[in-house]
Every structure is written in C-alpha cells, then in structure tokens.
C-alpha cells in the first residue's frame, strides 16, 4: 500500500486508525501500527514529523522526505 502524504488523510475502512494529522505537521503516532504501509511520499508542505509518527510500520520499505521538511522528531520510524 502506497501513501502520498498531503495535509490530511480522510479515514477509510482500510486506514480508520491510520493517518490522522493536520496542516503542516504529521502528528505523534499518526500512522503507528499501520502494518500494510509499504511506501511513503511526503509532500513539501509538511514541515515537521512528530515522535513515533510511523512507529511499528513493519512493511515500510521506502520513504521520501523532501529537503523542505524542517523537523523530524524522536524515533519517527521506531519499533
């Protein structure tokens, strides 16, 4: 499953508990435990990625973070 991160992800049946974040920040634990997440493309308007945003995304293989992202917090990709 690929995700292109914009400023808000509308919840669906497949991601009901995955992907709540607003404005220019991906919040703490936003995608925590999203086991089917394989690829992430973060767009340039995202300025900050909070603690554990992609924690326990065990299938994650590829991440694209633009140079315009100003802040990546503690253990964004922790397990």
PDB file of N, CA and C in Angstrom:
ATOM      1  N   UNK A   1       0.843  -1.174   0.000  1.00  0.00           N
ATOM      2  CA  UNK A   1       0.000   0.000   0.000  1.00  0.00           C
ATOM      3  C   UNK A   1       0.889   1.238   0.000  1.00  0.00           C
ATOM      4  N   UNK A   2       0.651   2.156  -0.919  1.00  0.00           N
ATOM      5  CA  UNK A   2       1.408   3.400  -1.023  1.00  0.00           C
ATOM      6  C   UNK A   2       0.579   4.546  -0.458  1.00  0.00           C
ATOM      7  N   UNK A   3       1.249   5.490   0.172  1.00  0.00           N
ATOM      8  CA  UNK A   3       0.574   6.656   0.717  1.00  0.00           C
ATOM      9  C   UNK A   3       1.328   7.899   0.284  1.00  0.00           C
ATOM     10  N   UNK A   4       0.624   8.852  -0.323  1.00  0.00           N
ATOM     11  CA  UNK A   4       1.207  10.159  -0.605  1.00  0.00           C
ATOM     12  C   UNK A   4       0.639  11.096   0.452  1.00  0.00           C
ATOM     13  N   UNK A   5       1.504  11.610   1.297  1.00  0.00           N
ATOM     14  CA  UNK A   5       1.047  12.387   2.430  1.00  0.00           C
ATOM     15  C   UNK A   5       0.795  13.825   2.022  1.00  0.00           C
ATOM     16  N   UNK A   6      -0.438  14.238   2.215  1.00  0.00           N
ATOM     17  CA  UNK A   6      -0.844  15.618   1.969  1.00  0.00           C
ATOM     18  C   UNK A   6      -1.082  16.243   3.336  1.00  0.00           C
ATOM     19  N   UNK A   7      -1.970  17.206   3.431  1.00  0.00           N
ATOM     20  CA  UNK A   7      -2.181  17.854   4.724  1.00  0.00           C
ATOM     21  C   UNK A   7      -3.219  17.152   5.584  1.00  0.00           C
ATOM     22  N   UNK A   8      -3.977  16.226   5.032  1.00  0.00           N
ATOM     23  CA  UNK A   8      -4.955  15.474   5.816  1.00  0.00           C
ATOM     24  C   UNK A   8      -5.320  14.209   5.064  1.00  0.00           C
ATOM     25  N   UNK A   9      -5.417  13.112   5.748  1.00  0.00           N
ATOM     26  CA  UNK A   9      -5.831  11.850   5.140  1.00  0.00           C
ATOM     27  C   UNK A   9      -7.231  11.534   5.637  1.00  0.00           C
ATOM     28  N   UNK A  10      -8.171  11.410   4.736  1.00  0.00           N
ATOM     29  CA  UNK A  10      -9.543  11.083   5.086  1.00  0.00           C
ATOM     30  C   UNK A  10      -9.609   9.621   5.533  1.00  0.00           C
ATOM     31  N   UNK A  11     -10.171   9.348   6.705  1.00  0.00           N
ATOM     32  CA  UNK A  11     -10.245   7.958   7.151  1.00  0.00           C
ATOM     33  C   UNK A  11     -11.130   7.110   6.245  1.00  0.00           C
ATOM     34  N   UNK A  12     -10.711   5.894   5.970  1.00  0.00           N
ATOM     35  CA  UNK A  12     -11.478   4.929   5.188  1.00  0.00           C
ATOM     36  C   UNK A  12     -11.527   3.630   5.967  1.00  0.00           C
ATOM     37  N   UNK A  13     -12.184   2.647   5.416  1.00  0.00           N
ATOM     38  CA  UNK A  13     -12.252   1.349   6.084  1.00  0.00           C
ATOM     39  C   UNK A  13     -10.852   0.775   6.313  1.00  0.00           C
ATOM     40  N   UNK A  14      -9.942   0.960   5.355  1.00  0.00           N
ATOM     41  CA  UNK A  14      -8.598   0.392   5.450  1.00  0.00           C
ATOM     42  C   UNK A  14      -7.655   1.177   6.350  1.00  0.00           C
ATOM     43  N   UNK A  15      -7.918   2.459   6.558  1.00  0.00           N
ATOM     44  CA  UNK A  15      -6.978   3.252   7.348  1.00  0.00           C
ATOM     45  C   UNK A  15      -7.661   3.999   8.485  1.00  0.00           C
ATOM     46  N   UNK A  16      -8.754   3.471   8.991  1.00  0.00           N
ATOM     47  CA  UNK A  16      -9.549   4.163  10.005  1.00  0.00           C
ATOM     48  C   UNK A  16      -8.714   4.616  11.199  1.00  0.00           C
ATOM     49  N   UNK A  17      -7.730   3.835  11.589  1.00  0.00           N
ATOM     50  CA  UNK A  17      -6.900   4.248  12.721  1.00  0.00           C
ATOM     51  C   UNK A  17      -5.528   4.714  12.269  1.00  0.00           C
ATOM     52  N   UNK A  18      -5.338   4.871  10.973  1.00  0.00           N
ATOM     53  CA  UNK A  18      -4.031   5.253  10.435  1.00  0.00           C
ATOM     54  C   UNK A  18      -4.145   6.549   9.651  1.00  0.00           C
ATOM     55  N   UNK A  19      -3.396   7.542  10.066  1.00  0.00           N
ATOM     56  CA  UNK A  19      -3.262   8.707   9.207  1.00  0.00           C
ATOM     57  C   UNK A  19      -3.983   9.958   9.619  1.00  0.00           C
ATOM     58  N   UNK A  20      -4.171  10.183  10.879  1.00  0.00           N
ATOM     59  CA  UNK A  20      -4.780  11.422  11.307  1.00  0.00           C
ATOM     60  C   UNK A  20      -3.704  12.464  11.576  1.00  0.00           C
ATOM     61  N   UNK A  21      -3.673  13.506  10.786  1.00  0.00           N
ATOM     62  CA  UNK A  21      -2.756  14.603  11.004  1.00  0.00           C
ATOM     63  C   UNK A  21      -3.311  15.832  10.299  1.00  0.00           C
ATOM     64  N   UNK A  22      -2.894  16.990  10.729  1.00  0.00           N
ATOM     65  CA  UNK A  22      -3.467  18.226  10.212  1.00  0.00           C
ATOM     66  C   UNK A  22      -2.392  19.219   9.825  1.00  0.00           C
ATOM     67  N   UNK A  23      -2.711  20.064   8.894  1.00  0.00           N
ATOM     68  CA  UNK A  23      -1.905  21.197   8.459  1.00  0.00           C
ATOM     69  C   UNK A  23      -0.524  20.791   7.985  1.00  0.00           C
ATOM     70  N   UNK A  24       0.513  21.309   8.623  1.00  0.00           N
ATOM     71  CA  UNK A  24       1.874  21.111   8.140  1.00  0.00           C
ATOM     72  C   UNK A  24       2.691  20.159   9.002  1.00  0.00           C
ATOM     73  N   UNK A  25       2.005  19.428   9.882  1.00  0.00           N
ATOM     74  CA  UNK A  25       2.683  18.527  10.812  1.00  0.00           C
ATOM     75  C   UNK A  25       2.041  17.149  10.749  1.00  0.00           C
ATOM     76  N   UNK A  26       2.866  16.117  10.700  1.00  0.00           N
ATOM     77  CA  UNK A  26       2.363  14.756  10.869  1.00  0.00           C
ATOM     78  C   UNK A  26       2.488  14.483  12.364  1.00  0.00           C
ATOM     79  N   UNK A  27       1.377  14.265  13.015  1.00  0.00           N
ATOM     80  CA  UNK A  27       1.326  14.171  14.467  1.00  0.00           C
ATOM     81  C   UNK A  27       1.947  12.916  15.046  1.00  0.00           C
ATOM     82  N   UNK A  28       2.178  12.974  16.342  1.00  0.00           N
ATOM     83  CA  UNK A  28       2.731  11.858  17.099  1.00  0.00           C
ATOM     84  C   UNK A  28       1.834  10.629  16.945  1.00  0.00           C
ATOM     85  N   UNK A  29       2.434   9.503  16.585  1.00  0.00           N
ATOM     86  CA  UNK A  29       1.739   8.211  16.417  1.00  0.00           C
ATOM     87  C   UNK A  29       0.692   8.232  15.288  1.00  0.00           C
ATOM     88  N   UNK A  30       0.780   9.170  14.348  1.00  0.00           N
ATOM     89  CA  UNK A  30      -0.230   9.314  13.287  1.00  0.00           C
ATOM     90  C   UNK A  30      -0.461   8.036  12.489  1.00  0.00           C
ATOM     91  N   UNK A  31       0.598   7.304  12.175  1.00  0.00           N
ATOM     92  CA  UNK A  31       0.479   6.067  11.402  1.00  0.00           C
ATOM     93  C   UNK A  31       0.964   4.862  12.205  1.00  0.00           C
ATOM     94  N   UNK A  32       1.019   4.995  13.502  1.00  0.00           N
ATOM     95  CA  UNK A  32       1.510   3.950  14.392  1.00  0.00           C
ATOM     96  C   UNK A  32       0.753   2.637  14.166  1.00  0.00           C
ATOM     97  N   UNK A  33       1.492   1.581  13.877  1.00  0.00           N
ATOM     98  CA  UNK A  33       0.900   0.260  13.719  1.00  0.00           C
ATOM     99  C   UNK A  33       0.225   0.002  12.386  1.00  0.00           C
ATOM    100  N   UNK A  34       0.441   0.847  11.392  1.00  0.00           N
ATOM    101  CA  UNK A  34      -0.151   0.623  10.063  1.00  0.00           C
ATOM    102  C   UNK A  34       0.683  -0.432   9.338  1.00  0.00           C
ATOM    103  N   UNK A  35       0.359  -1.668   9.563  1.00  0.00           N
ATOM    104  CA  UNK A  35       1.152  -2.808   9.100  1.00  0.00           C
ATOM    105  C   UNK A  35       1.208  -2.950   7.578  1.00  0.00           C
ATOM    106  N   UNK A  36       0.214  -2.441   6.855  1.00  0.00           N
ATOM    107  CA  UNK A  36       0.175  -2.592   5.401  1.00  0.00           C
ATOM    108  C   UNK A  36       0.880  -1.464   4.656  1.00  0.00           C
ATOM    109  N   UNK A  37       1.347  -0.461   5.379  1.00  0.00           N
ATOM    110  CA  UNK A  37       2.010   0.681   4.768  1.00  0.00           C
ATOM    111  C   UNK A  37       3.377   0.268   4.241  1.00  0.00           C
ATOM    112  N   UNK A  38       3.612   0.422   2.925  1.00  0.00           N
ATOM    113  CA  UNK A  38       4.856  -0.008   2.293  1.00  0.00           C
ATOM    114  C   UNK A  38       5.720   1.147   1.796  1.00  0.00           C
ATOM    115  N   UNK A  39       5.088   2.242   1.392  1.00  0.00           N
ATOM    116  CA  UNK A  39       5.822   3.359   0.801  1.00  0.00           C
ATOM    117  C   UNK A  39       5.179   4.675   1.210  1.00  0.00           C
ATOM    118  N   UNK A  40       6.018   5.668   1.529  1.00  0.00           N
ATOM    119  CA  UNK A  40       5.532   6.975   1.940  1.00  0.00           C
ATOM    120  C   UNK A  40       6.195   8.042   1.089  1.00  0.00           C
ATOM    121  N   UNK A  41       5.380   8.961   0.544  1.00  0.00           N
ATOM    122  CA  UNK A  41       5.886  10.130  -0.172  1.00  0.00           C
ATOM    123  C   UNK A  41       5.328  11.355   0.534  1.00  0.00           C
ATOM    124  N   UNK A  42       6.174  12.096   1.219  1.00  0.00           N
ATOM    125  CA  UNK A  42       5.746  13.273   1.958  1.00  0.00           C
ATOM    126  C   UNK A  42       5.923  14.499   1.069  1.00  0.00           C
ATOM    127  N   UNK A  43       4.865  15.295   0.941  1.00  0.00           N
ATOM    128  CA  UNK A  43       4.934  16.477   0.077  1.00  0.00           C
ATOM    129  C   UNK A  43       5.625  17.630   0.794  1.00  0.00           C
ATOM    130  N   UNK A  44       6.042  18.622   0.042  1.00  0.00           N
ATOM    131  CA  UNK A  44       6.881  19.705   0.555  1.00  0.00           C
ATOM    132  C   UNK A  44       6.202  20.612   1.566  1.00  0.00           C
ATOM    133  N   UNK A  45       4.875  20.624   1.643  1.00  0.00           N
ATOM    134  CA  UNK A  45       4.198  21.495   2.612  1.00  0.00           C
ATOM    135  C   UNK A  45       4.266  20.958   4.045  1.00  0.00           C
ATOM    136  N   UNK A  46       4.653  19.699   4.215  1.00  0.00           N
ATOM    137  CA  UNK A  46       4.813  19.133   5.561  1.00  0.00           C
ATOM    138  C   UNK A  46       6.131  19.636   6.137  1.00  0.00           C
ATOM    139  N   UNK A  47       6.050  20.367   7.251  1.00  0.00           N
ATOM    140  CA  UNK A  47       7.239  20.968   7.848  1.00  0.00           C
ATOM    141  C   UNK A  47       7.841  20.124   8.968  1.00  0.00           C
ATOM    142  N   UNK A  48       7.018  19.314   9.629  1.00  0.00           N
ATOM    143  CA  UNK A  48       7.504  18.578  10.788  1.00  0.00           C
ATOM    144  C   UNK A  48       6.855  17.201  10.877  1.00  0.00           C
ATOM    145  N   UNK A  49       7.642  16.224  11.316  1.00  0.00           N
ATOM    146  CA  UNK A  49       7.154  14.869  11.556  1.00  0.00           C
ATOM    147  C   UNK A  49       7.389  14.572  13.035  1.00  0.00           C
ATOM    148  N   UNK A  50       6.321  14.295  13.758  1.00  0.00           N
ATOM    149  CA  UNK A  50       6.389  14.143  15.211  1.00  0.00           C
ATOM    150  C   UNK A  50       6.831  12.748  15.659  1.00  0.00           C
ATOM    151  N   UNK A  51       7.102  12.636  16.965  1.00  0.00           N
ATOM    152  CA  UNK A  51       7.549  11.379  17.585  1.00  0.00           C
ATOM    153  C   UNK A  51       6.694  10.185  17.168  1.00  0.00           C
ATOM    154  N   UNK A  52       7.344   9.102  16.837  1.00  0.00           N
ATOM    155  CA  UNK A  52       6.688   7.817  16.567  1.00  0.00           C
ATOM    156  C   UNK A  52       5.609   7.879  15.480  1.00  0.00           C
ATOM    157  N   UNK A  53       5.676   8.849  14.576  1.00  0.00           N
ATOM    158  CA  UNK A  53       4.644   9.015  13.547  1.00  0.00           C
ATOM    159  C   UNK A  53       4.436   7.741  12.727  1.00  0.00           C
ATOM    160  N   UNK A  54       5.522   7.002  12.455  1.00  0.00           N
ATOM    161  CA  UNK A  54       5.433   5.776  11.659  1.00  0.00           C
ATOM    162  C   UNK A  54       5.937   4.577  12.463  1.00  0.00           C
ATOM    163  N   UNK A  55       5.739   4.624  13.747  1.00  0.00           N
ATOM    164  CA  UNK A  55       6.154   3.553  14.641  1.00  0.00           C
ATOM    165  C   UNK A  55       5.456   2.236  14.279  1.00  0.00           C
ATOM    166  N   UNK A  56       6.198   1.162  14.301  1.00  0.00           N
ATOM    167  CA  UNK A  56       5.661  -0.188  14.091  1.00  0.00           C
ATOM    168  C   UNK A  56       4.973  -0.361  12.736  1.00  0.00           C
ATOM    169  N   UNK A  57       5.505   0.280  11.704  1.00  0.00           N
ATOM    170  CA  UNK A  57       5.039   0.066  10.324  1.00  0.00           C
ATOM    171  C   UNK A  57       5.976  -0.984   9.718  1.00  0.00           C
ATOM    172  N   UNK A  58       5.743  -2.217  10.055  1.00  0.00           N
ATOM    173  CA  UNK A  58       6.684  -3.308   9.784  1.00  0.00           C
ATOM    174  C   UNK A  58       6.922  -3.610   8.306  1.00  0.00           C
ATOM    175  N   UNK A  59       6.024  -3.218   7.422  1.00  0.00           N
ATOM    176  CA  UNK A  59       6.185  -3.480   5.986  1.00  0.00           C
ATOM    177  C   UNK A  59       6.756  -2.291   5.225  1.00  0.00           C
ATOM    178  N   UNK A  60       7.070  -1.209   5.916  1.00  0.00           N
ATOM    179  CA  UNK A  60       7.573   0.004   5.281  1.00  0.00           C
ATOM    180  C   UNK A  60       8.937  -0.247   4.638  1.00  0.00           C
ATOM    181  N   UNK A  61       9.015  -0.009   3.317  1.00  0.00           N
ATOM    182  CA  UNK A  61      10.231  -0.281   2.555  1.00  0.00           C
ATOM    183  C   UNK A  61      10.866   0.984   1.981  1.00  0.00           C
ATOM    184  N   UNK A  62      10.064   2.005   1.706  1.00  0.00           N
ATOM    185  CA  UNK A  62      10.591   3.208   1.064  1.00  0.00           C
ATOM    186  C   UNK A  62       9.925   4.454   1.636  1.00  0.00           C
ATOM    187  N   UNK A  63      10.746   5.478   1.920  1.00  0.00           N
ATOM    188  CA  UNK A  63      10.256   6.741   2.460  1.00  0.00           C
ATOM    189  C   UNK A  63      10.913   7.881   1.686  1.00  0.00           C
ATOM    190  N   UNK A  64      10.118   8.828   1.220  1.00  0.00           N
ATOM    191  CA  UNK A  64      10.635  10.021   0.546  1.00  0.00           C
ATOM    192  C   UNK A  64      10.262  11.238   1.382  1.00  0.00           C
ATOM    193  N   UNK A  65      11.288  11.915   1.913  1.00  0.00           N
ATOM    194  CA  UNK A  65      11.084  13.119   2.720  1.00  0.00           C
ATOM    195  C   UNK A  65      11.787  14.273   2.002  1.00  0.00           C
ATOM    196  N   UNK A  66      11.047  15.328   1.649  1.00  0.00           N
ATOM    197  CA  UNK A  66      11.669  16.439   0.933  1.00  0.00           C
ATOM    198  C   UNK A  66      12.619  17.240   1.821  1.00  0.00           C
ATOM    199  N   UNK A  67      13.560  17.909   1.225  1.00  0.00           N
ATOM    200  CA  UNK A  67      14.524  18.714   1.976  1.00  0.00           C
ATOM    201  C   UNK A  67      13.856  19.888   2.683  1.00  0.00           C
ATOM    202  N   UNK A  68      12.653  20.239   2.284  1.00  0.00           N
ATOM    203  CA  UNK A  68      11.917  21.344   2.918  1.00  0.00           C
ATOM    204  C   UNK A  68      11.354  20.980   4.295  1.00  0.00           C
ATOM    205  N   UNK A  69      11.356  19.696   4.639  1.00  0.00           N
ATOM    206  CA  UNK A  69      10.904  19.270   5.967  1.00  0.00           C
ATOM    207  C   UNK A  69      11.934  19.754   6.982  1.00  0.00           C
ATOM    208  N   UNK A  70      11.475  20.572   7.926  1.00  0.00           N
ATOM    209  CA  UNK A  70      12.375  21.245   8.855  1.00  0.00           C
ATOM    210  C   UNK A  70      12.709  20.434  10.104  1.00  0.00           C
ATOM    211  N   UNK A  71      11.800  19.565  10.531  1.00  0.00           N
ATOM    212  CA  UNK A  71      11.979  18.885  11.807  1.00  0.00           C
ATOM    213  C   UNK A  71      11.495  17.441  11.734  1.00  0.00           C
ATOM    214  N   UNK A  72      12.349  16.528  12.164  1.00  0.00           N
ATOM    215  CA  UNK A  72      11.988  15.116  12.305  1.00  0.00           C
ATOM    216  C   UNK A  72      12.296  14.757  13.751  1.00  0.00           C
ATOM    217  N   UNK A  73      11.261  14.449  14.502  1.00  0.00           N
ATOM    218  CA  UNK A  73      11.395  14.234  15.936  1.00  0.00           C
ATOM    219  C   UNK A  73      11.922  12.835  16.292  1.00  0.00           C
ATOM    220  N   UNK A  74      11.941  12.541  17.548  1.00  0.00           N
ATOM    221  CA  UNK A  74      12.480  11.323  18.134  1.00  0.00           C
ATOM    222  C   UNK A  74      11.783  10.053  17.632  1.00  0.00           C
ATOM    223  N   UNK A  75      12.525   9.102  17.201  1.00  0.00           N
ATOM    224  CA  UNK A  75      12.075   7.776  16.785  1.00  0.00           C
ATOM    225  C   UNK A  75      10.832   7.776  15.893  1.00  0.00           C
ATOM    226  N   UNK A  76      10.873   8.579  14.849  1.00  0.00           N
ATOM    227  CA  UNK A  76       9.769   8.640  13.893  1.00  0.00           C
ATOM    228  C   UNK A  76       9.475   7.256  13.308  1.00  0.00           C
ATOM    229  N   UNK A  77      10.522   6.458  13.079  1.00  0.00           N
ATOM    230  CA  UNK A  77      10.368   5.129  12.493  1.00  0.00           C
ATOM    231  C   UNK A  77      10.715   4.029  13.494  1.00  0.00           C
ATOM    232  N   UNK A  78      10.494   4.259  14.767  1.00  0.00           N
ATOM    233  CA  UNK A  78      10.823   3.282  15.812  1.00  0.00           C
ATOM    234  C   UNK A  78       9.962   2.029  15.755  1.00  0.00           C
ATOM    235  N   UNK A  79      10.442   0.999  16.454  1.00  0.00           N
ATOM    236  CA  UNK A  79       9.668  -0.254  16.583  1.00  0.00           C
ATOM    237  C   UNK A  79       9.536  -0.595  18.033  1.00  0.00           C
TER     238      UNK A  79
END
